[in-house]
mmCIF file of C-alpha atoms and ligand atoms in Angstrom:
data_model
loop_
_atom_site.group_PDB
_atom_site.id
_atom_site.type_symbol
_atom_site.label_atom_id
_atom_site.label_comp_id
_atom_site.label_asym_id
_atom_site.label_seq_id
_atom_site.Cartn_x
_atom_site.Cartn_y
_atom_site.Cartn_z
ATOM 1 C CA VAL A 406 0.252 -0.425 -0.395
ATOM 2 C CA PHE A 407 1.303 3.153 -0.878
ATOM 3 C CA ILE A 408 -0.061 6.308 0.799
ATOM 4 C CA LEU A 409 0.692 9.653 0.334
ATOM 5 C CA ALA A 410 -0.152 12.012 2.976
ATOM 6 C CA ILE A 411 -0.575 15.794 3.157
ATOM 7 C CA GLU A 412 -0.444 18.637 6.348
ATOM 8 C CA SER A 413 -1.137 21.984 6.312
ATOM 9 C CA SER A 414 -2.779 22.788 9.266
ATOM 10 C CA CYS A 415 -0.815 25.497 10.173
ATOM 11 C CA ASP A 416 2.859 26.665 9.044
ATOM 12 C CA ASP A 417 4.676 24.414 7.342
ATOM 13 C CA THR A 418 3.528 22.508 4.224
ATOM 14 C CA ALA A 419 4.345 19.173 4.486
ATOM 15 C CA ALA A 420 4.213 15.956 2.248
ATOM 16 C CA ALA A 421 5.118 12.236 2.821
ATOM 17 C CA VAL A 422 5.095 9.052 0.727
ATOM 18 C CA LEU A 423 4.387 5.865 3.030
ATOM 19 C CA GLN A 424 4.703 2.076 2.481
ATOM 20 C CA ASN A 425 2.373 0.642 4.383
ATOM 21 C CA ASP A 426 3.853 1.425 7.638
ATOM 22 C CA LYS A 427 7.978 2.983 6.498
ATOM 23 C CA VAL A 428 8.090 6.051 5.415
ATOM 24 C CA LEU A 429 9.445 6.663 2.182
ATOM 25 C CA SER A 430 9.828 10.481 2.355
ATOM 26 C CA ASN A 431 8.624 12.928 4.240
ATOM 27 C CA VAL A 432 8.928 16.993 3.036
ATOM 28 C CA VAL A 433 8.214 19.866 5.214
ATOM 29 C CA ALA A 434 8.536 23.491 3.911
ATOM 30 C CA ASN A 435 8.596 25.879 6.972
ATOM 31 C CA GLN A 436 7.217 29.437 6.060
ATOM 32 C CA LEU A 437 10.071 31.567 7.471
ATOM 33 C CA ILE A 438 7.582 34.844 6.914
ATOM 34 C CA HIS A 439 5.868 34.656 9.942
ATOM 35 C CA ASN A 440 9.220 35.171 12.139
ATOM 36 C CA GLN A 441 9.324 38.839 11.380
ATOM 37 C CA TYR A 442 5.711 39.203 12.835
ATOM 38 C CA GLY A 443 6.217 37.539 15.989
ATOM 39 C CA GLY A 444 3.667 34.854 15.629
ATOM 40 C CA VAL A 445 1.617 33.045 12.927
ATOM 41 C CA VAL A 446 -0.855 35.471 10.322
ATOM 42 C CA PRO A 447 -2.726 33.288 8.956
ATOM 43 C CA GLU A 448 -3.400 35.133 5.665
ATOM 44 C CA LEU A 449 -0.188 34.644 4.461
ATOM 45 C CA ALA A 450 0.153 31.018 5.837
ATOM 46 C CA SER A 451 -2.631 30.168 3.447
ATOM 47 C CA ARG A 452 -0.887 31.486 0.678
ATOM 48 C CA ALA A 453 2.139 30.357 1.251
ATOM 49 C CA HIS A 454 0.913 26.791 1.529
ATOM 50 C CA GLN A 455 -1.022 27.150 -1.761
ATOM 51 C CA GLN A 456 2.377 28.325 -3.283
ATOM 52 C CA ASN A 457 4.270 25.680 -1.618
ATOM 53 C CA ILE A 458 1.732 22.288 -1.776
ATOM 54 C CA VAL A 459 2.845 21.521 -5.634
ATOM 55 C CA PRO A 460 6.628 21.671 -5.353
ATOM 56 C CA VAL A 461 6.576 19.979 -1.802
ATOM 57 C CA ILE A 462 4.065 17.160 -3.367
ATOM 58 C CA ASP A 463 6.581 16.783 -6.619
ATOM 59 C CA ALA A 464 9.144 16.453 -3.905
ATOM 60 C CA ALA A 465 7.885 13.555 -1.547
ATOM 61 C CA LEU A 466 6.945 11.342 -4.740
ATOM 62 C CA LYS A 467 9.914 12.379 -6.504
ATOM 63 C CA ASN A 468 12.088 11.373 -3.155
ATOM 64 C CA ALA A 469 10.291 7.995 -2.647
ATOM 65 C CA ASN A 470 10.709 7.433 -6.200
ATOM 66 C CA ILE A 471 7.100 6.607 -6.779
ATOM 67 C CA SER A 472 4.849 7.900 -9.368
ATOM 68 C CA LYS A 473 1.073 9.187 -8.673
ATOM 69 C CA GLU A 474 -0.357 6.393 -10.626
ATOM 70 C CA GLN A 475 0.961 3.703 -8.262
ATOM 71 C CA LEU A 476 -0.623 5.562 -4.994
ATOM 72 C CA SER A 477 -3.101 3.661 -3.203
ATOM 73 C CA ALA A 478 -4.733 6.423 -1.121
ATOM 74 C CA ILE A 479 -4.449 9.895 -0.034
ATOM 75 C CA SER A 480 -4.313 10.669 3.622
ATOM 76 C CA PHE A 481 -4.664 14.746 4.741
ATOM 77 C CA THR A 482 -4.761 16.946 7.966
ATOM 78 C CA GLN A 483 -8.788 17.621 8.179
ATOM 79 C CA GLY A 484 -8.250 19.483 11.358
ATOM 80 C CA PRO A 485 -8.045 21.062 14.147
ATOM 81 C CA GLY A 486 -5.619 24.396 12.497
ATOM 82 C CA LEU A 487 -6.313 27.157 10.731
ATOM 83 C CA MET A 488 -9.061 27.503 8.373
ATOM 84 C CA GLY A 489 -7.759 28.965 5.516
ATOM 85 C CA SER A 490 -4.606 26.166 6.230
ATOM 86 C CA LEU A 491 -6.441 23.331 5.926
ATOM 87 C CA LEU A 492 -8.372 24.198 2.817
ATOM 88 C CA VAL A 493 -5.340 24.355 0.793
ATOM 89 C CA GLY A 494 -4.102 20.854 2.475
ATOM 90 C CA SER A 495 -7.893 19.631 1.699
ATOM 91 C CA SER A 496 -8.726 20.801 -1.233
ATOM 92 C CA PHE A 497 -5.583 19.721 -3.612
ATOM 93 C CA ALA A 498 -6.047 15.866 -1.506
ATOM 94 C CA LYS A 499 -9.386 15.818 -2.830
ATOM 95 C CA SER A 500 -8.446 16.687 -6.641
ATOM 96 C CA LEU A 501 -5.940 14.467 -6.510
ATOM 97 C CA ALA A 502 -8.087 11.570 -5.167
ATOM 98 C CA LEU A 503 -11.345 12.436 -7.889
ATOM 99 C CA ALA A 504 -8.417 12.451 -10.305
ATOM 100 C CA LEU A 505 -6.326 10.041 -9.601
ATOM 101 C CA ASN A 506 -9.506 7.759 -8.353
ATOM 102 C CA ILE A 507 -8.253 6.470 -5.210
ATOM 103 C CA PRO A 508 -9.598 6.876 -1.754
ATOM 104 C CA LEU A 509 -9.864 9.808 0.426
ATOM 105 C CA ILE A 510 -8.420 9.815 4.039
ATOM 106 C CA ALA A 511 -9.107 12.372 6.621
ATOM 107 C CA VAL A 512 -7.008 12.691 9.336
ATOM 108 C CA ASN A 513 -7.287 14.123 13.291
ATOM 109 C CA HIS A 514 -3.980 16.509 13.549
ATOM 110 C CA MET A 515 -3.540 15.577 17.449
ATOM 111 C CA GLN A 516 -4.253 12.283 16.532
ATOM 112 C CA ALA A 517 -1.534 11.613 14.506
ATOM 113 C CA HIS A 518 1.042 13.274 17.044
ATOM 114 C CA VAL A 519 -0.446 10.423 18.998
ATOM 115 C CA LEU A 520 0.240 7.907 16.547
ATOM 116 C CA ALA A 521 3.809 9.035 14.945
ATOM 117 C CA HIS A 522 4.840 6.214 17.562
ATOM 118 C CA PHE A 523 4.030 3.543 14.807
ATOM 119 C CA ILE A 524 5.769 4.534 12.113
ATOM 120 C CA ASP A 525 8.483 1.746 11.335
ATOM 121 C CA GLU A 526 11.299 2.698 12.122
ATOM 122 C CA ALA A 527 14.750 0.198 12.470
ATOM 123 C CA GLY A 528 15.271 -0.107 15.769
ATOM 124 C CA TYR A 529 12.104 2.129 17.435
ATOM 125 C CA ASP A 530 9.709 0.005 19.723
ATOM 126 C CA LYS A 531 6.501 0.556 19.384
ATOM 127 C CA PRO A 532 4.337 1.535 21.764
ATOM 128 C CA THR A 533 1.174 -1.285 22.971
ATOM 129 C CA PHE A 534 -2.166 -0.352 24.318
ATOM 130 C CA PRO A 535 -2.877 0.779 25.921
ATOM 131 C CA PHE A 536 -0.555 3.914 26.552
ATOM 132 C CA ILE A 537 -0.288 7.280 28.394
ATOM 133 C CA ALA A 538 -0.028 9.877 25.538
ATOM 134 C CA LEU A 539 1.360 13.467 25.987
ATOM 135 C CA THR A 540 0.824 15.621 23.155
ATOM 136 C CA ILE A 541 2.752 19.034 23.850
ATOM 137 C CA SER A 542 2.267 21.084 20.781
ATOM 138 C CA GLY A 543 1.902 24.937 19.829
ATOM 139 C CA GLY A 544 -1.928 24.694 20.265
ATOM 140 C CA HIS A 545 -2.275 22.033 23.108
ATOM 141 C CA THR A 546 -1.180 19.987 25.698
ATOM 142 C CA GLN A 547 -3.509 16.686 26.348
ATOM 143 C CA ILE A 548 -2.964 13.865 28.436
ATOM 144 C CA ILE A 549 -4.692 11.274 26.502
ATOM 145 C CA LYS A 550 -5.632 7.964 27.331
ATOM 146 C CA VAL A 551 -5.026 5.239 24.046
ATOM 147 C CA ASN A 552 -7.135 2.170 24.260
ATOM 148 C CA SER A 553 -6.507 1.526 20.251
ATOM 149 C CA PHE A 554 -5.484 3.404 17.803
ATOM 150 C CA PHE A 555 -8.713 5.157 17.346
ATOM 151 C CA ASP A 556 -10.160 4.512 20.436
ATOM 152 C CA MET A 557 -8.678 7.752 22.720
ATOM 153 C CA ASP A 558 -9.877 9.647 25.865
ATOM 154 C CA ILE A 559 -8.462 13.116 26.572
ATOM 155 C CA ILE A 560 -7.816 13.062 30.725
ATOM 156 C CA GLY A 561 -6.388 16.354 31.351
ATOM 157 C CA GLU A 562 -5.799 19.221 29.202
ATOM 158 C CA THR A 563 -4.858 22.937 29.145
ATOM 159 C CA THR A 564 -7.588 25.422 30.418
ATOM 160 C CA ASP A 565 -5.828 28.253 28.660
ATOM 161 C CA ASP A 566 -2.275 28.446 26.777
ATOM 162 C CA ALA A 567 -0.160 25.165 25.290
ATOM 163 C CA VAL A 568 2.880 24.370 27.027
ATOM 164 C CA GLY A 569 4.794 25.138 23.225
ATOM 165 C CA GLU A 570 2.858 28.967 23.604
ATOM 166 C CA ALA A 571 4.321 28.500 27.345
ATOM 167 C CA PHE A 572 8.263 28.639 25.504
ATOM 168 C CA ASP A 573 7.332 30.796 22.852
ATOM 169 C CA LYS A 574 5.992 33.442 24.851
ATOM 170 C CA SER A 575 8.406 33.317 27.729
ATOM 171 C CA ALA A 576 11.309 33.703 24.585
ATOM 172 C CA LYS A 577 9.202 36.839 23.369
ATOM 173 C CA ILE A 578 9.440 38.073 26.872
ATOM 174 C CA LEU A 579 13.337 37.568 26.714
ATOM 175 C CA GLY A 580 13.473 39.593 23.340
ATOM 176 C CA LEU A 581 14.376 36.145 21.707
ATOM 177 C CA PRO A 582 12.312 35.572 18.136
ATOM 178 C CA TYR A 583 9.871 33.695 16.976
ATOM 179 C CA PRO A 584 9.203 30.188 17.708
ATOM 180 C CA GLY A 585 11.788 30.657 20.845
ATOM 181 C CA GLY A 586 11.124 27.053 21.905
ATOM 182 C CA PRO A 587 13.951 25.635 20.775
ATOM 183 C CA LEU A 588 16.126 28.732 21.472
ATOM 184 C CA VAL A 589 14.842 27.917 25.014
ATOM 185 C CA ASP A 590 16.061 25.015 24.353
ATOM 186 C CA LYS A 591 19.376 25.935 23.062
ATOM 187 C CA TYR A 592 20.108 28.240 25.820
ATOM 188 C CA ALA A 593 19.075 26.007 28.699
ATOM 189 C CA GLN A 594 21.501 23.510 27.687
ATOM 190 C CA LEU A 595 24.251 25.947 28.897
ATOM 191 C CA GLY A 596 22.582 27.601 31.948
ATOM 192 C CA ASN A 597 21.420 26.433 36.137
ATOM 193 C CA PRO A 598 17.850 25.283 35.766
ATOM 194 C CA LYS A 599 18.177 25.835 39.726
ATOM 195 C CA ALA A 600 19.151 29.492 39.009
ATOM 196 C CA PHE A 601 15.808 30.840 39.843
ATOM 197 C CA THR A 602 12.607 30.056 40.900
ATOM 198 C CA PHE A 603 8.848 30.472 38.972
ATOM 199 C CA THR A 604 5.851 29.337 40.993
ATOM 200 C CA LYS A 605 4.122 26.522 39.594
ATOM 201 C CA PRO A 606 0.247 26.749 38.908
ATOM 202 C CA LYS A 607 -1.732 25.053 40.935
ATOM 203 C CA VAL A 608 -4.514 22.904 38.867
ATOM 204 C CA PRO A 609 -6.454 20.113 40.061
ATOM 205 C CA ASP A 610 -6.889 16.622 38.851
ATOM 206 C CA LEU A 611 -4.666 15.693 35.215
ATOM 207 C CA ASP A 612 -5.601 19.624 33.965
ATOM 208 C CA PHE A 613 -2.597 22.513 32.861
ATOM 209 C CA SER A 614 -2.331 26.148 33.248
ATOM 210 C CA PHE A 615 0.866 27.943 31.879
ATOM 211 C CA SER A 616 -0.760 31.583 31.600
ATOM 212 C CA GLY A 617 -0.157 31.943 35.325
ATOM 213 C CA LEU A 618 3.329 31.273 34.424
ATOM 214 C CA LYS A 619 4.192 33.409 32.127
ATOM 215 C CA THR A 620 2.897 36.360 33.859
ATOM 216 C CA ALA A 621 4.660 35.467 36.867
ATOM 217 C CA ILE A 622 7.586 35.249 34.670
ATOM 218 C CA LEU A 623 6.907 38.807 32.792
ATOM 219 C CA TYR A 624 6.990 40.343 36.398
ATOM 220 C CA PHE A 625 10.064 38.776 37.329
ATOM 221 C CA ILE A 626 11.957 40.059 34.605
ATOM 222 C CA GLN A 627 10.360 43.297 34.670
ATOM 223 C CA LYS A 628 11.853 43.656 38.390
ATOM 224 C CA LYS A 629 15.163 42.246 37.210
ATOM 225 C CA THR A 630 15.631 44.412 34.594
ATOM 226 C CA ILE A 631 15.059 48.127 36.721
ATOM 227 C CA GLU A 632 17.324 46.387 39.111
ATOM 228 C CA ASN A 633 20.111 45.879 36.333
ATOM 229 C CA PRO A 634 19.433 46.722 32.818
ATOM 230 C CA ASN A 635 22.034 44.087 31.729
ATOM 231 C CA PHE A 636 19.862 41.500 33.155
ATOM 232 C CA ILE A 637 18.535 39.061 30.551
ATOM 233 C CA GLU A 638 21.727 39.181 28.912
ATOM 234 C CA GLU A 639 24.267 38.062 31.639
ATOM 235 C CA ASN A 640 21.525 35.852 32.240
ATOM 236 C CA LEU A 641 20.079 34.431 28.953
ATOM 237 C CA ASN A 642 21.580 30.344 30.209
ATOM 238 C CA ASP A 643 20.215 30.309 33.379
ATOM 239 C CA ILE A 644 16.637 32.731 33.100
ATOM 240 C CA CYS A 645 16.387 29.552 29.868
ATOM 241 C CA ALA A 646 17.098 26.628 32.072
ATOM 242 C CA SER A 647 14.880 27.763 35.374
ATOM 243 C CA ILE A 648 11.634 28.048 32.639
ATOM 244 C CA GLN A 649 12.966 25.061 31.156
ATOM 245 C CA HIS A 650 13.061 23.719 34.229
ATOM 246 C CA THR A 651 9.901 24.452 35.947
ATOM 247 C CA ILE A 652 7.442 23.706 32.983
ATOM 248 C CA ILE A 653 9.166 20.226 33.035
ATOM 249 C CA GLU A 654 8.633 19.477 36.609
ATOM 250 C CA ILE A 655 4.735 20.783 35.955
ATOM 251 C CA LEU A 656 4.597 18.029 33.226
ATOM 252 C CA MET A 657 6.587 15.309 35.132
ATOM 253 C CA ASP A 658 4.033 15.831 38.111
ATOM 254 C CA LYS A 659 1.106 15.500 36.162
ATOM 255 C CA LEU A 660 2.702 12.361 34.146
ATOM 256 C CA GLN A 661 3.185 11.132 37.633
ATOM 257 C CA LEU A 662 -0.207 11.927 38.678
ATOM 258 C CA ALA A 663 -1.709 10.207 35.040
ATOM 259 C CA VAL A 664 0.280 6.913 36.001
ATOM 260 C CA ALA A 665 -1.181 6.841 39.175
ATOM 261 C CA VAL A 666 -4.637 7.265 38.433
ATOM 262 C CA THR A 667 -4.910 4.559 35.768
ATOM 263 C CA GLY A 668 -2.156 1.852 36.728
ATOM 264 C CA ILE A 669 -0.809 2.901 32.937
ATOM 265 C CA LYS A 670 3.692 3.138 33.016
ATOM 266 C CA GLN A 671 3.620 3.441 29.378
ATOM 267 C CA ILE A 672 4.190 7.007 28.729
ATOM 268 C CA ALA A 673 4.775 8.324 25.155
ATOM 269 C CA ILE A 674 5.354 12.007 24.170
ATOM 270 C CA GLY A 675 4.335 13.524 20.696
ATOM 271 C CA GLY A 676 4.031 17.472 19.735
ATOM 272 C CA GLY A 677 6.692 20.071 18.957
ATOM 273 C CA VAL A 678 7.714 20.574 22.430
ATOM 274 C CA SER A 679 8.434 17.126 21.951
ATOM 275 C CA ALA A 680 11.417 17.850 20.688
ATOM 276 C CA ASN A 681 12.924 19.591 23.876
ATOM 277 C CA SER A 682 15.761 18.144 24.743
ATOM 278 C CA GLY A 683 15.209 18.596 28.692
ATOM 279 C CA ILE A 684 12.113 16.814 28.528
ATOM 280 C CA ARG A 685 13.525 14.024 26.259
ATOM 281 C CA LYS A 686 15.903 13.555 28.829
ATOM 282 C CA THR A 687 14.050 13.864 31.606
ATOM 283 C CA LEU A 688 11.561 11.497 30.334
ATOM 284 C CA LYS A 689 14.089 9.053 29.836
ATOM 285 C CA GLU A 690 15.555 9.468 33.493
ATOM 286 C CA ALA A 691 12.001 8.439 34.855
ATOM 287 C CA GLU A 692 12.126 4.748 33.314
ATOM 288 C CA GLN A 693 15.119 4.446 36.047
ATOM 289 C CA LYS A 694 13.511 6.005 38.261
ATOM 290 C CA PHE A 695 9.448 5.428 37.936
ATOM 291 C CA GLY A 696 9.947 2.122 36.361
ATOM 292 C CA TRP A 697 8.094 3.393 33.151
ATOM 293 C CA LYS A 698 8.501 2.554 29.683
ATOM 294 C CA THR A 699 8.687 5.628 28.051
ATOM 295 C CA TYR A 700 8.300 6.394 23.557
ATOM 296 C CA ILE A 701 10.282 9.553 22.291
ATOM 297 C CA PRO A 702 9.498 9.990 18.659
ATOM 298 C CA LYS A 703 12.963 10.733 16.449
ATOM 299 C CA PHE A 704 13.126 14.327 16.468
ATOM 300 C CA GLU A 705 11.482 14.586 12.897
ATOM 301 C CA TYR A 706 8.306 13.177 14.301
ATOM 302 C CA THR A 707 7.400 15.930 16.727
ATOM 303 C CA THR A 708 6.809 19.103 15.152
ATOM 304 C CA ASP A 709 3.959 19.275 12.552
ATOM 305 C CA ASN A 710 4.668 16.581 9.500
ATOM 306 C CA ALA A 711 3.133 14.949 6.907
ATOM 307 C CA ALA A 712 4.570 11.218 7.789
ATOM 308 C CA MET A 713 2.463 10.884 11.085
ATOM 309 C CA ILE A 714 -0.720 12.351 8.515
ATOM 310 C CA GLY A 715 0.431 9.046 6.702
ATOM 311 C CA ILE A 716 0.909 6.213 9.512
ATOM 312 C CA VAL A 717 -2.844 7.494 10.451
ATOM 313 C CA GLY A 718 -3.848 7.286 6.717
ATOM 314 C CA TYR A 719 -2.438 3.822 6.218
ATOM 315 C CA GLN A 720 -4.179 2.343 9.984
ATOM 316 C CA LYS A 721 -7.739 4.167 8.311
ATOM 317 C CA PHE A 722 -6.748 2.743 5.199
ATOM 318 C CA LEU A 723 -6.764 -0.634 6.550
ATOM 319 C CA LEU A 724 -10.211 0.044 8.397
ATOM 320 C CA GLY A 725 -11.599 0.924 4.957
ATOM 321 C CA LYS A 726 -12.018 4.836 6.578
ATOM 322 C CA PHE A 727 -12.700 6.345 3.967
ATOM 323 C CA GLU A 728 -14.643 9.614 3.238
ATOM 324 C CA THR A 729 -16.092 11.628 0.199
ATOM 325 C CA SER A 730 -14.943 14.696 -1.668
ATOM 326 C CA ASP A 731 -17.714 16.761 0.882
ATOM 327 C CA VAL A 732 -15.854 16.086 3.702
ATOM 328 C CA VAL A 733 -15.376 19.208 5.566
ATOM 329 C CA SER A 734 -12.300 20.443 7.268
ATOM 330 C CA LYS A 735 -12.319 21.719 10.638
ATOM 331 C CA ALA A 736 -10.721 24.467 12.752
ATOM 332 C CA ARG A 737 -11.729 22.626 16.011
ATOM 333 C CA ILE A 738 -12.246 18.971 16.633
ATOM 334 C CA LEU A 739 -12.484 16.474 19.001
ATOM 335 C CA PHE A 740 -11.697 12.645 18.830
HETATM 336 P P1 ATP B 382 -0.510 22.061 17.149
HETATM 337 O O1 ATP B 382 -0.269 20.486 17.027
HETATM 338 O O2 ATP B 382 -1.375 21.884 18.520
HETATM 339 O O3 ATP B 382 -1.594 22.109 16.114
HETATM 340 P P2 ATP B 382 1.621 23.114 16.061
HETATM 341 O O4 ATP B 382 1.674 22.015 15.168
HETATM 342 O O5 ATP B 382 1.828 24.234 15.406
HETATM 343 O O6 ATP B 382 0.333 22.959 17.221
HETATM 344 P P3 ATP B 382 3.572 22.279 16.627
HETATM 345 O O7 ATP B 382 4.308 22.189 15.115
HETATM 346 O O8 ATP B 382 3.744 20.523 16.681
HETATM 347 O O9 ATP B 382 2.403 22.852 16.883
HETATM 348 O O10 ATP B 382 5.112 22.661 17.871
HETATM 349 C C1 ATP B 382 5.159 23.537 17.585
HETATM 350 C C2 ATP B 382 5.890 24.189 19.358
HETATM 351 O O11 ATP B 382 6.662 23.208 19.579
HETATM 352 C C3 ATP B 382 6.048 25.773 18.878
HETATM 353 O O12 ATP B 382 5.520 26.381 19.923
HETATM 354 C C4 ATP B 382 7.585 25.366 19.121
HETATM 355 O O13 ATP B 382 8.229 26.590 19.934
HETATM 356 C C5 ATP B 382 7.718 23.928 20.304
HETATM 357 N N1 ATP B 382 9.029 23.585 20.019
HETATM 358 C C6 ATP B 382 9.455 22.969 18.992
HETATM 359 N N2 ATP B 382 10.807 22.621 19.508
HETATM 360 C C7 ATP B 382 11.063 23.191 20.686
HETATM 361 C C8 ATP B 382 12.061 22.666 21.319
HETATM 362 N N3 ATP B 382 13.241 21.985 21.507
HETATM 363 N N4 ATP B 382 12.101 23.138 22.937
HETATM 364 C C9 ATP B 382 10.698 23.376 23.278
HETATM 365 N N5 ATP B 382 9.487 23.719 22.249
HETATM 366 C C10 ATP B 382 9.863 23.823 20.765
HETATM 367 FE FE1 FE B 383 0.590 20.236 15.486
#
């Protein structure tokens, strides 16, 4: 089975070709245009998708050494995401599936971040059901009990900002360019995580809140900069390490609670923030410390990519879960 997968939910145009559960090609075109605006501009995003989608799909087919006629089905991101962005991918997927007379498969982007673990990679151990997924990305922070491929329960989520936003907004306060998450990670590696302490939010059950942390960081930086105008540049590594440390503690506290509540000790992380080196390291250490089995995806399957849309497409192909061309994109969508 050959699946062409298209992802266009936010600001990355991505296409991948899978042969069954193996990735033959995985192409992403990042839209750097947004960096100068400090965030994704929806109108610019959909225009850039329109420019990128044909070359990205061509490259995916070429890298996979596959012709369009060999494809068995096309999967695309139905949502959640920016409507204008989603529509570019879905229209293209619909037209191509119609032209080639092959099945069309709609994929939930957040389910894809979870199921990216089922991409077949040499040396990568796939999780077994049930497991707990911690999905941490630019728009979401969720703890999910994954019972089977398409049976997932969200057992905790953020009540305000996502973890990715906590990283990006903290970075912005520090004067770092958008998206700041990877930069905070980079500087944190050189700093002392215990240099500064930020109060952790008190949120009941398995839910999260990150907006208070952002405000705490803002006030802390404002106060310190009044005392010393060079505070940020003199302490950047320590500030980043301390912010990252606080965020990791918040996540680990909730994961421990999730394990206690469900009795499941298999933890799989996904979403763009799971690229964070501190989170990856802490989670690995938790294997020894708590007796967990952890699953950390390959770097390229953490941030937005089409391979994850392809693996869900493949699973749905096996189940015959196809759509007709009147399927609609959804900016907000549950499982
Ligand atoms: P969603 O998946 O919720 O729709 P999205 O697709 O925009 O949101 P992703 O691409 O999955 O989000 O993740 C992007 C986020 O990941 C950004 O907030 C970015 O700063 C963050 N991020 C990426 N790499 C790192 C890193 N190394 N450390 C911390 N954050 C990171
Ligand atoms: Fe995403």
